[in-house]
């Protein structure tokens, strides 16, 4: 590009944290939906629900407008509500706790294990009370916490387990897909996720009766889903409900994404492997942990993160990368220290959560990230602490 004085300015394109991969297949299917049925619970919706159920090994999957809504719908269908408590991490996205509040229950924050960045079973146990109705483990970066102990704990007390698997499609624990280990699993198809449709979600359920309740709540409290299956000759209002059903236009996008599932994951995995190899020596020298790094967990390369020995080193690296146009970012402002979290949980002490949240830095990771871009990110990380 020619500058004001005729000299050439080298423009370096910014590298975002993530970018969805949409193409001609998505456009063709969207057109098909628009020319056919665009409302929810249409042919694309049914097809994607069947494909997800098969992929996950789940008896029932319902597409929803978001993972936030899948979490809300799960709690409503399980009957969690006012006067009850739900134990969840503070190291998570706001939706985990919002869903609990939206059904009238109270989120109780428990600390995480630094190994998995997921709920610490001993910390969960400390937070249980006679009012506890459910646990919401979050599979951060597609890494399961100690699900064996969490499921044992829930089983012994008759608590529901609702998995926040927003980031976990394609990841597993002990050979079972994340999102199918508890009573309900909630997935996100937000544009930042491995499989995306802009905004969308899914709810995987194992109990048939809960599935029937959920499909009614999802359809404004009507039995429209049963009507569409030809089980009743007209549909009507049968319970209190809302609208959590995904438009077939967006389900059409998901249909195309799922057809490319293996390629999306192979590309993400290639990027993560390149980071891992190129940064291994640097990480050892600087006491930085490359996350995920657990050989006993099968993850989905949703996130690649650096966990620094202290917050100052993390902040310095983040500022350095951003100055070079690289969209590296932290995760998260812990919910217990956010303005709204403090309003109902003012005295929480969650040291592991605070330590991780102040030291973690995410690097760009998406299927279309080129080798040259990965090299630029690696070079910037190496330069940031040389
Ligand atoms: C852990 C977690 N839970 C819930 C959500 C909410 O997902 P959605 O945007 O589909 O509502 C997200 C989204 O980033 C997430 O990371």
Coordinates of C-alpha atoms and ligand atoms in Angstrom, one line a residue:
X1 CA 0.0 0.0 0.0
X2 CA 1.4 3.4 -0.9
X3 CA 1.8 5.9 2.0
X4 CA 1.4 9.7 1.9
X5 CA 5.0 10.2 0.8
X6 CA 4.9 7.4 -1.8
X7 CA 6.8 5.0 0.5
X8 CA 5.4 1.6 1.0
X9 CA 3.8 0.7 4.4
X10 CA 4.0 -3.0 5.4
X11 CA 0.6 -3.8 6.9
X12 CA 0.5 -6.8 9.3
X13 CA -2.9 -8.3 9.5
X14 CA -4.2 -8.8 13.0
X15 CA -4.6 -12.5 14.1
X16 CA -7.9 -12.9 16.0
X17 CA -8.3 -15.3 18.9
X18 CA -10.8 -17.3 16.9
X19 CA -12.7 -17.2 13.6
X20 CA -15.4 -19.6 12.5
X21 CA -15.0 -21.7 9.3
X22 CA -18.1 -21.2 7.1
X23 CA -18.2 -22.0 3.4
X24 CA -20.3 -23.0 0.4
X25 CA -21.8 -26.0 2.2
X26 CA -23.2 -23.9 4.9
X27 CA -24.6 -21.4 2.3
X28 CA -26.2 -24.2 0.3
X29 CA -27.9 -25.7 3.3
X30 CA -29.1 -22.3 4.6
X31 CA -30.7 -21.7 1.2
X32 CA -32.4 -25.1 1.4
X33 CA -33.8 -24.2 4.8
X34 CA -35.0 -20.8 3.7
X35 CA -36.7 -22.3 0.7
X36 CA -38.3 -25.0 2.9
X37 CA -38.9 -24.7 6.6
X38 CA -37.1 -22.0 8.6
X39 CA -38.9 -22.3 12.0
X40 CA -37.6 -24.6 14.7
X41 CA -37.8 -28.4 15.0
X42 CA -37.8 -28.8 11.2
X43 CA -36.0 -31.3 9.1
X44 CA -32.4 -29.9 9.7
X45 CA -33.1 -29.7 13.4
X46 CA -34.2 -33.4 13.5
X47 CA -31.2 -34.5 11.4
X48 CA -28.6 -32.7 13.5
X49 CA -30.2 -33.9 16.7
X50 CA -30.0 -37.5 15.4
X51 CA -26.4 -37.0 14.3
X52 CA -25.4 -35.5 17.6
X53 CA -27.1 -38.2 19.6
X54 CA -25.2 -40.8 17.6
X55 CA -21.9 -39.1 17.9
X56 CA -22.3 -38.6 21.6
X57 CA -23.9 -41.9 22.4
X58 CA -26.8 -40.0 24.1
X59 CA -30.4 -41.2 24.1
X60 CA -31.8 -37.8 23.4
X61 CA -30.5 -34.5 22.1
X62 CA -32.5 -31.2 21.7
X63 CA -31.1 -28.3 19.8
X64 CA -31.5 -25.0 21.6
X65 CA -30.9 -21.3 20.9
X66 CA -27.7 -21.3 23.0
X67 CA -25.8 -23.3 25.7
X68 CA -27.0 -20.7 28.1
X69 CA -30.6 -21.8 27.3
X70 CA -29.6 -25.4 27.3
X71 CA -28.4 -25.0 30.9
X72 CA -31.6 -23.2 31.9
X73 CA -33.8 -25.8 30.1
X74 CA -31.9 -28.7 31.8
X75 CA -32.5 -27.2 35.3
X76 CA -36.1 -26.5 34.5
X77 CA -36.7 -30.0 33.1
X78 CA -35.0 -31.6 36.1
X79 CA -37.2 -29.5 38.4
X80 CA -34.4 -27.5 40.1
X81 CA -35.8 -24.2 41.4
X82 CA -36.4 -21.7 44.3
X83 CA -35.0 -22.6 47.7
X84 CA -32.4 -24.9 46.2
X85 CA -28.7 -24.5 45.6
X86 CA -26.5 -25.6 42.7
X87 CA -22.7 -26.0 43.2
X88 CA -20.7 -24.7 40.2
X89 CA -17.2 -23.2 39.6
X90 CA -16.5 -19.5 39.7
X91 CA -13.8 -20.1 37.0
X92 CA -16.4 -20.3 34.1
X93 CA -18.4 -18.1 31.8
X94 CA -21.3 -16.2 33.3
X95 CA -23.9 -18.5 31.7
X96 CA -23.2 -21.4 34.1
X97 CA -24.3 -19.3 37.1
X98 CA -26.9 -17.2 35.2
X99 CA -28.9 -20.4 34.4
X100 CA -29.1 -21.2 38.1
X101 CA -30.3 -17.8 39.0
X102 CA -32.8 -17.8 36.1
X103 CA -34.6 -20.8 37.5
X104 CA -34.8 -19.2 41.0
X105 CA -32.1 -21.3 42.6
X106 CA -28.8 -20.1 44.2
X107 CA -25.3 -20.7 42.7
X108 CA -22.7 -21.8 45.2
X109 CA -19.2 -21.4 44.0
X110 CA -16.6 -24.1 44.6
X111 CA -12.9 -24.0 43.9
X112 CA -11.2 -25.8 41.0
X113 CA -8.3 -28.3 40.8
X114 CA -5.3 -26.7 39.3
X115 CA -4.6 -29.9 37.4
X116 CA -7.8 -30.0 35.3
X117 CA -9.1 -26.4 35.9
X118 CA -12.4 -28.1 36.8
X119 CA -14.4 -28.5 40.0
X120 CA -12.4 -29.9 42.9
X121 CA -14.5 -32.7 44.4
X122 CA -13.2 -32.0 48.0
X123 CA -14.2 -28.4 47.6
X124 CA -17.6 -29.3 46.2
X125 CA -18.2 -31.6 49.2
X126 CA -17.4 -28.7 51.6
X127 CA -20.1 -26.6 49.9
X128 CA -22.9 -29.1 50.0
X129 CA -25.9 -28.3 52.2
X130 CA -29.4 -29.9 52.7
X131 CA -30.6 -27.4 50.0
X132 CA -28.1 -28.6 47.3
X133 CA -30.0 -30.0 44.3
X134 CA -27.4 -30.3 41.6
X135 CA -23.8 -29.9 40.5
X136 CA -22.6 -28.2 37.3
X137 CA -19.1 -29.3 36.4
X138 CA -17.6 -27.3 33.6
X139 CA -15.4 -29.0 31.1
X140 CA -13.0 -26.1 30.6
X141 CA -11.1 -26.4 27.3
X142 CA -12.8 -29.8 26.8
X143 CA -10.9 -31.2 29.9
X144 CA -13.1 -33.1 32.3
X145 CA -12.6 -32.6 36.0
X146 CA -12.5 -35.7 38.2
X147 CA -15.9 -36.9 37.0
X148 CA -15.6 -40.2 38.9
X149 CA -15.5 -38.6 42.3
X150 CA -18.0 -35.9 41.3
X151 CA -20.5 -38.5 40.1
X152 CA -20.0 -40.6 43.2
X153 CA -20.6 -37.6 45.4
X154 CA -23.8 -36.7 43.5
X155 CA -25.0 -40.3 43.4
X156 CA -24.5 -40.7 47.2
X157 CA -26.6 -37.6 47.9
X158 CA -29.2 -37.9 45.1
X159 CA -28.0 -34.7 43.3
X160 CA -28.4 -34.1 39.6
X161 CA -25.3 -33.6 37.5
X162 CA -25.7 -31.0 34.7
X163 CA -22.5 -30.9 32.6
X164 CA -21.5 -27.5 31.2
X165 CA -20.0 -29.0 28.0
X166 CA -20.1 -25.7 26.1
X167 CA -16.5 -26.1 25.1
X168 CA -16.4 -29.9 25.0
X169 CA -18.0 -31.3 21.8
X170 CA -15.5 -34.0 20.7
X171 CA -13.8 -34.5 24.0
X172 CA -14.3 -37.6 26.3
X173 CA -13.5 -39.1 29.7
X174 CA -12.9 -42.8 30.1
X175 CA -14.1 -43.4 26.5
X176 CA -17.4 -41.6 27.1
X177 CA -18.3 -38.3 25.4
X178 CA -18.3 -35.3 27.7
X179 CA -21.9 -34.1 28.2
X180 CA -23.2 -37.7 28.5
X181 CA -21.8 -38.6 32.0
X182 CA -24.4 -36.9 34.1
X183 CA -28.2 -36.3 33.9
X184 CA -27.8 -33.5 31.3
X185 CA -25.1 -32.1 29.0
X186 CA -25.1 -28.6 27.6
X187 CA -23.2 -27.7 24.4
X188 CA -22.5 -24.4 22.7
X189 CA -22.4 -23.6 19.0
X190 CA -21.5 -20.0 19.4
X191 CA -19.2 -18.7 16.7
X192 CA -16.1 -19.2 18.9
X193 CA -16.8 -22.9 19.4
X194 CA -15.3 -25.8 17.4
X195 CA -18.7 -26.5 15.7
X196 CA -20.5 -23.2 15.2
X197 CA -23.7 -21.6 13.8
X198 CA -23.4 -18.1 15.2
X199 CA -25.5 -18.7 18.2
X200 CA -26.8 -22.1 19.2
X201 CA -26.7 -24.9 21.6
X202 CA -27.8 -28.5 22.4
X203 CA -29.0 -30.4 25.4
X204 CA -28.2 -34.1 25.8
X205 CA -30.4 -36.0 28.2
X206 CA -30.4 -39.6 29.3
X207 CA -33.8 -39.9 30.9
X208 CA -36.8 -40.2 28.5
X209 CA -39.3 -38.5 30.9
X210 CA -36.9 -35.5 31.4
X211 CA -36.5 -35.4 27.6
X212 CA -40.3 -35.2 27.1
X213 CA -40.6 -32.4 29.7
X214 CA -37.7 -30.5 28.1
X215 CA -39.2 -30.7 24.6
X216 CA -42.4 -29.2 25.9
X217 CA -40.7 -26.4 27.9
X218 CA -38.6 -25.7 24.8
X219 CA -41.7 -25.2 22.6
X220 CA -43.5 -22.6 24.7
X221 CA -45.1 -25.2 26.9
X222 CA -46.9 -27.0 24.0
X223 CA -46.8 -30.5 22.7
X224 CA -45.8 -29.3 19.2
X225 CA -42.9 -31.7 19.0
X226 CA -45.2 -34.7 19.6
X227 CA -47.6 -33.2 17.0
X228 CA -44.7 -32.8 14.4
X229 CA -43.9 -36.5 15.0
X230 CA -47.5 -37.3 14.3
X231 CA -48.2 -38.6 17.8
X232 CA -51.2 -36.2 18.4
X233 CA -53.6 -34.6 15.9
X234 CA -53.3 -31.1 17.2
X235 CA -51.0 -29.3 19.6
X236 CA -51.9 -27.3 22.6
X237 CA -50.6 -25.7 25.8
X238 CA -49.8 -28.4 28.3
X239 CA -47.3 -26.8 30.7
X240 CA -45.4 -23.6 31.5
X241 CA -42.7 -23.1 28.9
X242 CA -40.6 -20.7 26.9
X243 CA -38.9 -20.6 23.5
X244 CA -35.6 -22.4 23.4
X245 CA -35.9 -24.0 20.0
X246 CA -33.2 -23.4 17.3
X247 CA -34.3 -22.1 13.9
X248 CA -33.9 -24.6 11.1
X249 CA -31.8 -22.0 9.3
X250 CA -29.1 -22.3 12.0
X251 CA -29.6 -26.0 12.2
X252 CA -28.7 -26.1 8.5
X253 CA -25.4 -24.4 9.3
X254 CA -24.7 -27.1 12.0
X255 CA -25.6 -29.8 9.5
X256 CA -22.8 -28.6 7.3
X257 CA -20.4 -28.1 10.2
X258 CA -21.0 -31.6 11.5
X259 CA -20.2 -33.0 8.0
X260 CA -16.7 -31.4 8.4
X261 CA -16.3 -32.4 12.0
X262 CA -13.2 -34.5 11.5
X263 CA -11.5 -32.0 9.3
X264 CA -12.2 -29.1 11.8
X265 CA -10.7 -31.2 14.6
X266 CA -7.7 -32.3 12.6
X267 CA -6.9 -28.7 11.7
X268 CA -7.3 -27.5 15.3
X269 CA -5.2 -30.4 16.5
X270 CA -2.4 -29.5 14.0
X271 CA -2.3 -25.9 15.3
X272 CA -2.2 -27.0 18.9
X273 CA 0.6 -29.5 18.2
X274 CA 2.7 -26.9 16.5
X275 CA 2.3 -24.6 19.5
X276 CA 3.2 -27.4 21.8
X277 CA 6.4 -28.4 20.0
X278 CA 7.6 -24.8 19.3
X279 CA 7.0 -23.6 22.9
X280 CA 8.0 -26.7 24.9
X281 CA 11.6 -25.5 25.6
X282 CA 10.6 -21.9 26.3
X283 CA 7.9 -23.1 28.6
X284 CA 10.3 -25.2 30.7
X285 CA 12.8 -22.3 30.9
X286 CA 10.1 -19.8 32.1
X287 CA 8.1 -22.1 34.3
X288 CA 5.1 -21.8 32.0
X289 CA 2.5 -24.7 31.8
X290 CA 1.1 -25.4 28.4
X291 CA -2.6 -26.3 28.9
X292 CA -4.2 -28.8 28.3
X293 CA -1.4 -31.2 29.2
X294 CA -3.1 -34.2 30.7
X295 CA -2.4 -37.6 29.0
X296 CA -5.3 -39.2 30.8
X297 CA -7.8 -36.8 29.2
X298 CA -8.9 -36.9 25.6
X299 CA -9.6 -33.2 24.7
X300 CA -10.9 -31.5 21.5
X301 CA -8.3 -28.7 21.1
X302 CA -10.8 -26.0 21.8
X303 CA -8.4 -23.9 23.8
X304 CA -4.6 -23.7 23.9
X305 CA -3.4 -21.7 27.0
X306 CA -0.2 -20.7 28.7
X307 CA -0.3 -20.7 32.5
X308 CA 2.4 -18.4 33.8
X309 CA 4.1 -18.6 37.2
X310 CA 2.6 -15.2 38.2
X311 CA 0.1 -12.6 37.0
X312 CA 2.8 -10.0 36.1
X313 CA 4.4 -12.3 33.5
X314 CA 1.0 -13.2 32.0
X315 CA 0.0 -9.5 31.7
X316 CA 3.3 -8.6 30.2
X317 CA 3.0 -11.4 27.5
X318 CA -0.6 -10.5 26.8
X319 CA 0.3 -6.8 26.3
X320 CA 3.2 -7.8 24.1
X321 CA 1.2 -10.1 21.9
X322 CA -1.7 -7.6 21.5
X323 CA 0.8 -4.9 20.5
X324 CA 1.8 -7.2 17.6
X325 CA -1.9 -7.6 16.6
X326 CA -2.4 -11.0 18.2
X327 CA -5.7 -11.6 19.9
X328 CA -4.4 -13.4 22.9
X329 CA -6.7 -13.1 25.9
X330 CA -7.3 -14.0 29.5
X331 CA -9.9 -16.4 30.9
X332 CA -12.0 -15.4 33.0
X333 CA -12.9 -12.7 35.5
X334 CA -13.9 -15.2 38.1
X335 CA -17.6 -15.0 38.8
X336 CA -17.2 -14.6 42.6
X337 CA -15.1 -11.4 42.0
X338 CA -17.5 -9.9 39.4
X339 CA -19.9 -7.1 40.5
X340 CA -22.9 -9.4 40.2
X341 CA -21.2 -12.4 41.8
X342 CA -20.1 -10.3 44.8
X343 CA -23.7 -9.2 45.3
X344 CA -24.8 -12.7 46.4
X345 CA -21.5 -14.4 47.3
X346 CA -19.5 -11.5 48.9
X347 CA -17.0 -13.5 51.1
X348 CA -15.9 -16.3 48.8
X349 CA -12.3 -17.4 49.1
X350 CA -11.4 -19.5 46.0
X351 CA -7.6 -19.3 45.9
X352 CA -7.0 -21.8 43.1
X353 CA -9.6 -20.0 40.9
X354 CA -7.9 -16.6 41.6
X355 CA -4.4 -18.0 40.9
X356 CA -5.4 -19.6 37.5
X357 CA -7.5 -16.6 36.4
X358 CA -4.7 -14.2 37.0
X359 CA -2.1 -16.4 35.2
X360 CA -3.8 -17.9 32.2
X361 CA -3.4 -16.6 28.6
X362 CA -5.2 -18.1 25.6
X363 CA -3.5 -18.1 22.2
X364 CA -5.3 -17.9 18.8
X365 CA -6.7 -21.3 17.8
X366 CA -9.0 -21.9 14.8
X367 CA -9.1 -24.2 11.8
X368 CA -8.0 -21.6 9.2
X369 CA -5.0 -20.3 11.2
X370 CA -2.1 -20.6 8.7
X371 CA 1.3 -21.9 9.4
X372 CA 2.7 -18.4 8.9
X373 CA 0.3 -17.1 11.5
X374 CA 1.2 -19.8 14.0
X375 CA 4.8 -18.9 13.5
X376 CA 4.1 -15.2 14.1
X377 CA 2.3 -16.1 17.4
X378 CA 5.2 -18.4 18.5
X379 CA 7.8 -15.8 17.6
X380 CA 5.9 -13.1 19.6
X381 CA 5.6 -15.4 22.7
X382 CA 9.4 -16.2 22.5
X383 CA 10.2 -12.5 22.0
X384 CA 7.9 -11.5 24.9
X385 CA 10.1 -13.1 27.5
X386 CA 13.5 -13.4 25.9
Ligands
LIG1 C1 -18.2 -22.7 30.0 C2 -19.3 -22.0 29.2 N1 -20.6 -22.2 29.5 C3 -21.6 -21.6 28.8 C4 -21.3 -20.8 27.7 C5 -22.4 -20.2 27.0 O1 -22.6 -20.6 25.7 P1 -23.6 -19.8 24.7 O2 -22.9 -18.6 24.2 O3 -23.9 -20.8 23.6 O4 -24.8 -19.5 25.5 C6 -20.0 -20.7 27.3 C7 -19.7 -19.8 26.1 O5 -18.6 -19.4 25.8 C8 -18.9 -21.3 28.0 O6 -17.7 -21.2 27.6

